[in-house]
Structure formats: C-alpha cells, structure tokens
CSV table of C-alpha atoms in Angstrom, one decimal:
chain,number,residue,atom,x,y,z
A,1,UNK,CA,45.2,-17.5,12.7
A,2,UNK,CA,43.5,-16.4,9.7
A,3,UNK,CA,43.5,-17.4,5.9
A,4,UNK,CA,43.0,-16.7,2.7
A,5,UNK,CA,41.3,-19.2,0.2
A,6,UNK,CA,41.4,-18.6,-3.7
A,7,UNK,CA,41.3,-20.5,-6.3
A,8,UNK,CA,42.0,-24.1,-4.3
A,9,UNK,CA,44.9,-22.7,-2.5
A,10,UNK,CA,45.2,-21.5,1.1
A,11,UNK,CA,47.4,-18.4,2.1
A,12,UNK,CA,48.2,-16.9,5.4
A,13,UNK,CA,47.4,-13.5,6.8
A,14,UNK,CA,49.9,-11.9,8.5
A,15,UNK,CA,47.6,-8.6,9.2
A,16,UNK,CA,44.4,-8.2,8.9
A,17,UNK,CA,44.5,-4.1,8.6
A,18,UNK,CA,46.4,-4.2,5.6
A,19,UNK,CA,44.2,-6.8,4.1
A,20,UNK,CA,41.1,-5.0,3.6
A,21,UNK,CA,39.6,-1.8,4.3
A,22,UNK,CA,36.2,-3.3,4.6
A,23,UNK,CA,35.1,-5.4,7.6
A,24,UNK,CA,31.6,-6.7,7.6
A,25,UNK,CA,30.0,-8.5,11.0
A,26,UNK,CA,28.1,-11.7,10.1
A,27,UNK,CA,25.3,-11.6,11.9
A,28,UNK,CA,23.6,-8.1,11.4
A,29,UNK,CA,25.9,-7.4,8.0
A,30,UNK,CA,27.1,-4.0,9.5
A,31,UNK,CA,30.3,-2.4,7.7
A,32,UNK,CA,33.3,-1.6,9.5
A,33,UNK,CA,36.4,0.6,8.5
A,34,UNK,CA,38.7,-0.9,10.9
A,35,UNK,CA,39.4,-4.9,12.0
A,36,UNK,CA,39.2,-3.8,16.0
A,37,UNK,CA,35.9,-2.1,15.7
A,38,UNK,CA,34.7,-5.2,14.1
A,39,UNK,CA,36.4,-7.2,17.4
A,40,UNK,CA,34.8,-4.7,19.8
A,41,UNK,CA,31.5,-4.7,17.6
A,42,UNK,CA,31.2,-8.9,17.7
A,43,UNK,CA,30.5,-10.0,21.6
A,44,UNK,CA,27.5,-6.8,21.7
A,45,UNK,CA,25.8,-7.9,18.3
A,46,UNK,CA,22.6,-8.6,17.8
A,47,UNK,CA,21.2,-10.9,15.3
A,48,UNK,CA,18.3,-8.4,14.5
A,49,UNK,CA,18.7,-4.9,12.3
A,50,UNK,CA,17.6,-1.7,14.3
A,51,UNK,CA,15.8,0.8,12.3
A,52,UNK,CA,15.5,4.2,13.0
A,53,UNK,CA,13.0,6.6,11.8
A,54,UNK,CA,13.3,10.1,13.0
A,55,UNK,CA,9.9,10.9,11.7
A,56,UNK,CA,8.3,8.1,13.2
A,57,UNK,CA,6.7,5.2,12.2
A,58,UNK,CA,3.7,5.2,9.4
A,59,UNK,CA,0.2,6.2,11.1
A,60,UNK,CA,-3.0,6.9,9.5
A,61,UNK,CA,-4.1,10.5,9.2
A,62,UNK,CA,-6.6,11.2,11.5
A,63,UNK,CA,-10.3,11.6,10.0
A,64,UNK,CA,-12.4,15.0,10.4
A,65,UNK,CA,-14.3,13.3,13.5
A,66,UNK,CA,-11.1,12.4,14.8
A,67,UNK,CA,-10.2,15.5,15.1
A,68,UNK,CA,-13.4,17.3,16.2
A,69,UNK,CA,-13.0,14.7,19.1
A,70,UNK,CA,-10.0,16.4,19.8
A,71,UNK,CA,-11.7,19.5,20.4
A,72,UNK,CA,-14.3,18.5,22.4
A,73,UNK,CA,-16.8,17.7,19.7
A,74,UNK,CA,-18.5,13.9,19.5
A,75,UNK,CA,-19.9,12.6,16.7
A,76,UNK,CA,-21.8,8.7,17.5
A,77,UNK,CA,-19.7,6.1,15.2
A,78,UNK,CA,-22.9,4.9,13.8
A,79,UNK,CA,-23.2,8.8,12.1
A,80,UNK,CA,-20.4,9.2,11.0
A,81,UNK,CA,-20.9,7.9,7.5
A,82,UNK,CA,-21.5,10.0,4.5
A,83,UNK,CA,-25.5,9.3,3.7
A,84,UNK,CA,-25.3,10.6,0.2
A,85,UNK,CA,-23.5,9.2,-3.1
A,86,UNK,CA,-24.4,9.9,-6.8
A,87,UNK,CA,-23.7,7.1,-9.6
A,88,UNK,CA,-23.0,7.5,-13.0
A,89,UNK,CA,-22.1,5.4,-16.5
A,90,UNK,CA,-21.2,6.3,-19.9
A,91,UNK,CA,-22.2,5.1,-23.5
A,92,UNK,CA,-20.1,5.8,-26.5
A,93,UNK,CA,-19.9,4.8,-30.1
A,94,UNK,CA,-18.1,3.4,-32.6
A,95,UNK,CA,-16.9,6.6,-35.0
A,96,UNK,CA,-15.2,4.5,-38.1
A,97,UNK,CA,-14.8,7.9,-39.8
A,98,UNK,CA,-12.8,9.8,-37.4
A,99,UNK,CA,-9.6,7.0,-36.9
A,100,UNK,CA,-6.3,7.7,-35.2
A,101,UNK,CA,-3.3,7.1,-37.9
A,102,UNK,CA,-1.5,3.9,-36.9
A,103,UNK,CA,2.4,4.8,-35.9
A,104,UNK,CA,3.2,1.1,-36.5
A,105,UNK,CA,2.6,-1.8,-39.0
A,106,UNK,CA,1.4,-4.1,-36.5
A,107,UNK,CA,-0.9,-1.3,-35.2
A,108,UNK,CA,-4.2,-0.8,-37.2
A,109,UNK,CA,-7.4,1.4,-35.2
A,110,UNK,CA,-10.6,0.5,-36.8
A,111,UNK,CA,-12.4,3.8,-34.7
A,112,UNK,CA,-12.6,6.1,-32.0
A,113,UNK,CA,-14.8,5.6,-29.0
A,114,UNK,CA,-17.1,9.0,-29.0
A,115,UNK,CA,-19.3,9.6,-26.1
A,116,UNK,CA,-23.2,9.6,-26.7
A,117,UNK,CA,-25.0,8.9,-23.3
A,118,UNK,CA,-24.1,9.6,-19.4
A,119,UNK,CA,-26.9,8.2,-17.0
A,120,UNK,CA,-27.3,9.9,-13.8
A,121,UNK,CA,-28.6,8.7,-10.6
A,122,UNK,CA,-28.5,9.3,-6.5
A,123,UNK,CA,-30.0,8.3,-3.4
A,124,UNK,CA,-30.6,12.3,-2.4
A,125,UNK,CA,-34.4,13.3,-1.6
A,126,UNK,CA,-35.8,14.7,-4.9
A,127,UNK,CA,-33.1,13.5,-7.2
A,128,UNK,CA,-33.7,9.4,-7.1
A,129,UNK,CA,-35.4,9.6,-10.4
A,130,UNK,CA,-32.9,8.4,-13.0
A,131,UNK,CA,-31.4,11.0,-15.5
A,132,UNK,CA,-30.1,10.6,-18.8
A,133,UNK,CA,-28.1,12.9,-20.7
A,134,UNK,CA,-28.3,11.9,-24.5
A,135,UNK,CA,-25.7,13.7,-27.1
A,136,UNK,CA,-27.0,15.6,-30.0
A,137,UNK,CA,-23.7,15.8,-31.3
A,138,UNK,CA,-22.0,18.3,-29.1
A,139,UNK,CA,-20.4,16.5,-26.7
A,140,UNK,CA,-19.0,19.8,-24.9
A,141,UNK,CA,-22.8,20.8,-24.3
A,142,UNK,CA,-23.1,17.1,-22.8
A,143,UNK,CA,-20.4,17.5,-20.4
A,144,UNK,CA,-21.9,20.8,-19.1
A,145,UNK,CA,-25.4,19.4,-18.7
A,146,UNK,CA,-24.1,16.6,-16.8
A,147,UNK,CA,-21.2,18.5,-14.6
A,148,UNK,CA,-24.3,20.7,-13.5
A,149,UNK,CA,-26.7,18.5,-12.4
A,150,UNK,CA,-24.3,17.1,-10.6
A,151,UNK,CA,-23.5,20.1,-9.0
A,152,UNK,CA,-27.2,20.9,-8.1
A,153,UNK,CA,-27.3,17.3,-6.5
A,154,UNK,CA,-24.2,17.7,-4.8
A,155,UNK,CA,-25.7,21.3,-2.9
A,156,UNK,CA,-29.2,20.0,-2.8
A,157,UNK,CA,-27.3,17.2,-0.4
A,158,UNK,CA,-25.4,19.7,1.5
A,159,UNK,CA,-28.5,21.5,2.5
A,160,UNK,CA,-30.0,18.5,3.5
A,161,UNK,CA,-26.6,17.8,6.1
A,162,UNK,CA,-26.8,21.2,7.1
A,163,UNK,CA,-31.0,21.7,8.2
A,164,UNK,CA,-30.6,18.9,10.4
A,165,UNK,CA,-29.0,15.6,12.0
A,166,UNK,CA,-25.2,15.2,13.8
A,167,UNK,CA,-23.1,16.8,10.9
A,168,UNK,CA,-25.0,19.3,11.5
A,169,UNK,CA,-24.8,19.7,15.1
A,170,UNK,CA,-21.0,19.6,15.0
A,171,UNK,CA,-20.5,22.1,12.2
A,172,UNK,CA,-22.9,24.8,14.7
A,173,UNK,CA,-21.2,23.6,17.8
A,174,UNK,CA,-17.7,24.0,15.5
A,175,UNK,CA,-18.9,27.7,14.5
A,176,UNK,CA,-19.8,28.8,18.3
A,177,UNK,CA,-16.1,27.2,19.5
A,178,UNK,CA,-14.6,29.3,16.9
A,179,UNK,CA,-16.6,32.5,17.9
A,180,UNK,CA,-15.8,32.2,21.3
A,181,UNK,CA,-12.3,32.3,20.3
A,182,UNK,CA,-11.9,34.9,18.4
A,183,UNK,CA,-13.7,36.4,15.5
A,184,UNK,CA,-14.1,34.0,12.2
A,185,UNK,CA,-12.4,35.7,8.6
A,186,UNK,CA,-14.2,34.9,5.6
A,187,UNK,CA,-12.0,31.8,4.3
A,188,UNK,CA,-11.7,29.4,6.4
A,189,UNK,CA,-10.4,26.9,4.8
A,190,UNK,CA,-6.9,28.8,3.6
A,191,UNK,CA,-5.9,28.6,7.5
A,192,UNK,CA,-3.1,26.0,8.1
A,193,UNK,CA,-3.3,23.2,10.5
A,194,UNK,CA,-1.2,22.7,13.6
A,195,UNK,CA,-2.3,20.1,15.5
A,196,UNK,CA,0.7,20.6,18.2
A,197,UNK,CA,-0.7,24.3,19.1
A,198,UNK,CA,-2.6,24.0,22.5
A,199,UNK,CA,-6.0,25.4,23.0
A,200,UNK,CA,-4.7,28.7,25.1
A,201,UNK,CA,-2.2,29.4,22.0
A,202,UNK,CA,-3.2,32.8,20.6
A,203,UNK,CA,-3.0,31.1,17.3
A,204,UNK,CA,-5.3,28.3,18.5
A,205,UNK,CA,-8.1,29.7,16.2
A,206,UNK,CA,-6.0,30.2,13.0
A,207,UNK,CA,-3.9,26.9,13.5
A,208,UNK,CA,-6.9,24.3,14.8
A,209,UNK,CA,-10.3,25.7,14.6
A,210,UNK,CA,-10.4,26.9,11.3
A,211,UNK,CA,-8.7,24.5,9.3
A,212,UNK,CA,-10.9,21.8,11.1
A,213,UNK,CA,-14.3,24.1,10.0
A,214,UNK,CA,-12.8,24.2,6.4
A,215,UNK,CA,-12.2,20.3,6.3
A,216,UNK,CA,-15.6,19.9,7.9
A,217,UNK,CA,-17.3,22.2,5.1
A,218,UNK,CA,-14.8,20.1,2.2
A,219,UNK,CA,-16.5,17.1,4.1
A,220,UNK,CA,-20.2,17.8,4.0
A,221,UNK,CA,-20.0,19.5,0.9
A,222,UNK,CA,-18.1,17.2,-1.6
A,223,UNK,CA,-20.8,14.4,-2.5
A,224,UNK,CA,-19.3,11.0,-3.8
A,225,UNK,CA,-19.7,10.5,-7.9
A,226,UNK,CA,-19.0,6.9,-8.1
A,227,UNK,CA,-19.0,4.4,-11.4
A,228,UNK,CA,-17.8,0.8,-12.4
A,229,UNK,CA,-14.7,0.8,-14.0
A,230,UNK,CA,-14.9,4.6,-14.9
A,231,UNK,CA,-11.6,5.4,-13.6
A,232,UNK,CA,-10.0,3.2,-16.8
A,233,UNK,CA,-12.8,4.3,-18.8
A,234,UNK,CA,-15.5,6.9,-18.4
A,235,UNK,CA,-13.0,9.8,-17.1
A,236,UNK,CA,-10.9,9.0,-20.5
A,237,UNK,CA,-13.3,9.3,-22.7
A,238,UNK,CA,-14.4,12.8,-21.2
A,239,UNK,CA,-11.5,14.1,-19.3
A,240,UNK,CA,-11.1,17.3,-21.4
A,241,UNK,CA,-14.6,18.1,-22.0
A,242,UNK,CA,-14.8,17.7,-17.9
A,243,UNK,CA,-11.8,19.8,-16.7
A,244,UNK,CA,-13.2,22.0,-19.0
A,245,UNK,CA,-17.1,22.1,-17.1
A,246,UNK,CA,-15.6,22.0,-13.7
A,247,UNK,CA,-13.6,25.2,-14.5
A,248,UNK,CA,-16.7,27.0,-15.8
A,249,UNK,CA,-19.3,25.7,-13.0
A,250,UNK,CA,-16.9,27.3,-10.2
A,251,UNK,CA,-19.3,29.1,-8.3
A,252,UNK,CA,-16.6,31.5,-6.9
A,253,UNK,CA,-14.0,34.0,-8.6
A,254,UNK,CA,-11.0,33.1,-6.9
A,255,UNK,CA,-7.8,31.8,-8.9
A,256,UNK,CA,-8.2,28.7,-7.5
A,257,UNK,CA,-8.4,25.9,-10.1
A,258,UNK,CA,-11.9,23.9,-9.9
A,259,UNK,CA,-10.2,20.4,-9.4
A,260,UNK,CA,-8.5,20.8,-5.9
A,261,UNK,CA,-7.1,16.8,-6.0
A,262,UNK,CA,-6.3,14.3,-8.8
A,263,UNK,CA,-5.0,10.8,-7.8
A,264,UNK,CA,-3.5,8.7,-11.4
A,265,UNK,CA,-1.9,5.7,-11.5
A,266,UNK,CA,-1.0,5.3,-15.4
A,267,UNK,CA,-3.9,6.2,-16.8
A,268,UNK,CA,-5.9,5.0,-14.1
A,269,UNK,CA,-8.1,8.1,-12.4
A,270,UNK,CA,-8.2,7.2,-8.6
A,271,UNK,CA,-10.2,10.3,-7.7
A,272,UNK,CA,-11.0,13.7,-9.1
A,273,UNK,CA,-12.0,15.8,-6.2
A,274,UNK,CA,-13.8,19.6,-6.5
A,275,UNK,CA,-15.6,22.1,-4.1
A,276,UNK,CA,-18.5,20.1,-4.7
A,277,UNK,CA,-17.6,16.6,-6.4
A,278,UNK,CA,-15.5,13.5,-5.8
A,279,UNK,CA,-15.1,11.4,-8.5
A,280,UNK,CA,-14.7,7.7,-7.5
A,281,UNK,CA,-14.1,4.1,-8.7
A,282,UNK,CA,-16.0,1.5,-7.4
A,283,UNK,CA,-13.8,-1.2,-8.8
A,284,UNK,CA,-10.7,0.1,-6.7
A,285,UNK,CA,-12.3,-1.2,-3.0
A,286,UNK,CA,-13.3,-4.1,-4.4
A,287,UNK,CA,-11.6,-7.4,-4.8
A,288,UNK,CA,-9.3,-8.2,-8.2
A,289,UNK,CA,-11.1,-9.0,-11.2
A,290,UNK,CA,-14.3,-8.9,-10.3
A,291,UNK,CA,-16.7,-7.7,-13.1
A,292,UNK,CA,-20.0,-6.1,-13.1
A,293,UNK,CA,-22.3,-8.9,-12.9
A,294,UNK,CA,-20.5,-10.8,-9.7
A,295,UNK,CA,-20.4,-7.2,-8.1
A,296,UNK,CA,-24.2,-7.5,-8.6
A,297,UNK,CA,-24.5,-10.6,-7.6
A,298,UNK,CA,-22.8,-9.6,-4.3
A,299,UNK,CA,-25.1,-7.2,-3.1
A,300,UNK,CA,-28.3,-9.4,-5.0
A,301,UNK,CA,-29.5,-6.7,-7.1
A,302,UNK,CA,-32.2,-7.8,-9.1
A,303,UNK,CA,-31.3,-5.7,-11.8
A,304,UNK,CA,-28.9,-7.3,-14.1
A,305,UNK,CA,-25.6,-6.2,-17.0
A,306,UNK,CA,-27.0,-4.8,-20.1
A,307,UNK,CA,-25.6,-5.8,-23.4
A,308,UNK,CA,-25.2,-2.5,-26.0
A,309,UNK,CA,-24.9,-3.0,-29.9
A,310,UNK,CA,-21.4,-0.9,-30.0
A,311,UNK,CA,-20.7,-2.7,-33.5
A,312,UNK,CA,-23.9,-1.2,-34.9
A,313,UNK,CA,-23.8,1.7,-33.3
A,314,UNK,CA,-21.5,4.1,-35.7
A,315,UNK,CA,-22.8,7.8,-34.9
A,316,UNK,CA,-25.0,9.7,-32.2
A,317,UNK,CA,-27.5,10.1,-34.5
A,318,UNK,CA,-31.5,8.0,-33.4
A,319,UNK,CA,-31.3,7.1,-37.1
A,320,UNK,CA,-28.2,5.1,-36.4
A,321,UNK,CA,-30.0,2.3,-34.7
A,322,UNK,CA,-32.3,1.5,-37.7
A,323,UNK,CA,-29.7,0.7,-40.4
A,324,UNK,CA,-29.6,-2.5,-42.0
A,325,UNK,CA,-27.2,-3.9,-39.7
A,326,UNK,CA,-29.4,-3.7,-36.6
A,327,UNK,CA,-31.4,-6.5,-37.7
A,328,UNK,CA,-28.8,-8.9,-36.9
A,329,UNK,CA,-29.5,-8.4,-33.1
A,330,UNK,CA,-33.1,-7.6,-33.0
C-alpha cells in the first residue's frame, strides 16, 4: 500500500504510474521513467555512484625524460634537473604628475607607479655578477636592455648544456636515433606528437622522434626568469614595454609570435614562456602568505629585505633623491 502525505493529511494511491512520471531510487538517487524499472532497479542497487569516463581518469603528462625513456634514452634522476635559473626585481616610482582620472567619488589615485630600475642576476658561468638596468627616462629602451641580456644569458646557458654533461648526451643520442630513421627536416619542433605510433610505423619519425627533439631543444633552451611576487607586480608594470622586446629580440623570421605560452589568473601572470625565456613566480610554489623576509629566512640567506624611499622618490631623475624631503629618512 502506498500513500500520500500533504499538508497533515494522508491519502491513498491507487496507481503508482499515474502518480508521477518521476521515480527516483533512494540509495544511489538514480531517476527512473517508469515505477517497474524502479522495482527491477531496487534488489541490484548499490549504495555507491559509478562514474564513467570515456577518456580516462586524470594522469599527469609525462615529462621530456619520461618520454626519452620511452625511446630508449636514460637520463640518471639525479640530472634531470634544470642547473640554470636567472632572477630578477623591479623598482618604480611615485609619478604624482602623470595620475589616472578617478571614475568614482570614493576613488581618488594620488600617482602612477613608473618603472626606474630592473636588477639582473644568474647562477650561469660568466653572468653571476649582478646587473642593474637604471632608467634615463625611456622606459622602452629599459625593457630592451634588459629583454636582451636576458636573452644572451639564456643562450650563453644553452651552450653550456649542449658542450657537455647528460642533456647533452641525450640530445646527440636523440639526433643519431632520428638519423637512423629517416632523414631530419629543418623544424623539428612543428612535427606532431603521437605517442600511440609504434617504432616500425613509417611515421615513427614525424610522429615520436621529432616532436620529442623539439621538446628537448624547448627544454634546454628556455632558461627559468624567476622573481618574488612579480607575477602580481613586476610583469604589470612592464607588460607592454615587454611583449613589445620579446617581438623584436626574435632571432628568427617566421610568423610565429615571440611569446609561445601565457598562463593568467586575473591579473596574475603564472608564466610567460619564449624560445629562449620562462617567466616565473616564485611566490606560486610556495606556501600562502608568505612574504619575502620568511622566504629568506627559510633558505638562511644572510642577505636581508631592503626598504626603498617610494614616498620620496617622485621621478627617475639622480636629482630626485636629494630634495628636501629625503632628509626625513637619512
């Protein structure tokens, strides 16, 4: 017997078909158009939802080494880390003359951050000596000093992988496997992958071996640029002046654009990838909130945060520092 409650009352159903034209199982919620399907369904349910995914389940991409395994190719664990890295910071200044009109009442901007310094370092042989870029007032001129000595690091550290050591092992040993194939085109990195192709496949070359050489070169050749917070901050202050220096320190004449990958969230620059650069923030593998000085702290670096006079500091002018103001925090 079944019945019907609403409203304090009970009420008996005669048929169930005509009462609804949903039925739903209790245990695993499933929907059912018909009462008997629900009966049938009932005494073969299970409490648990099944899930299917005809594309499979979520698996990481396999890595460059990954797949050189695949082809033979073994690189030791302990070398397959990237030896190289470049890091960078920004200064700007206060310009109280050049001020964004406010669109609302409540809204008042009292300046515009303008860039004035970019500091340049790296841990490659004959570029450790710190660099400092200092604006003269052309900030497009800055930009282009600083995209190319990063690009002159960046190859400088790719010669270095190449002369010697297990990167460069595998990129030879890649080469020969692809010669023995077949004969190598000019571009190998415009090939497209296909992992599923097996080595006697006539298109084993095209589909495997040369998209693996062209990740391999991306690999070796595309040096990590890494700040502090400069994902938020440095790239926005820039960002036009640098699309505008990667486009013109291309070093090939294809139609390709200079940035290859760009990774946002909001206004949050994840990475900014090139043939030769990878822009990185630091902050993003680390743990929430933590500033500067604890990330300092972490890895006991006897250095320690500068402080910069930003409220004095109104123009990129030397004689800027020496106005009347500056006393206060001499």
């Amino acid at each position: 017997m079944y019945l019907n409650y609403y409203e304090g009352h009970f009420s008996y159903i005669k048929d169930m078909e005509h009462y609804s034209h949903t039925f739903s199982c209790t245990n695993c919620k499933r929907l059912f158009k018909r009462y008997r399907q629900l009966q049938k369904h009932i005494p073969h349910c299970k409490t648990h939802v099944k899930y299917r995914y005809p594309a499979g389940v979520f698996e990481l991409s396999p890595s460059v080494y990954d797949r050189l395994e695949a082809v033979g190719i073994v690189v030791n664990p302990r070398d397959r880390f990237y030896p190289y890295r470049i890091t960078y910071d920004i200064e700007t200044y206060l310009d109280k003359e050049d001020v964004i009109p406010s669109k609302s009442a409540k809204l008042n901007y009292i300046g515009q951050h303008k860039l004035l310094s970019i500091s340049v370092c790296s841990n490659v042989p004959g570029y450790k000596h710190p660099q400092c870029f200092i604006s003269d007032g052309n900030d497009p001129q800055l930009v282009d000093n600083f995209v190319t000595y990063l690009t002159e690091i960046s190859q400088a550290a790719f010669e270095l992988l190449s002369e010697g050591g297990p990167v460069s092992n595998a990129l030879q040993s890649l080469k020969e496997l692809v010669k023995d194939y077949g004969p190598m085109d000019d571009d190998p990195e415009g090939s497209e992958s296909g992992d599923d192709v097996d080595c006697e496949d006539k298109n084993y070359v095209k589909k495997v071996l040369k998209p693996l050489l062209g990740s391999l070169l991306n690999y070796c050749r595309q040096i990590p640029v890494v700040g502090f917070n400069s994902g938020k901050y440095d790239i926005n202050v820039m960002k036009g002046l640098l699309y505008n220096s990667l486009e013109k320190n291309k070093d090939d004449d294809t139609e390709r654009p200079a940035v290859n990958q760009i990774i946002k969230r909001c206004s949050d620059y994840l990475c900014i990838s090139t043939k030769w650069l990878k822009f990185l923030d630091i902050k993003n593998y680390l743990a929430p909130g933590c500033s500067y000085s604890q990330f300092l702290k972490a890895y006991k670096c006897q250095e320690q945060k500068g402080f910069f006079p930003y409220d004095w500091m109104d123009s990129s002018h030397p004689k800027s520092l020496f106005t009347t103001n500056s006393k206060k925090w001499t």
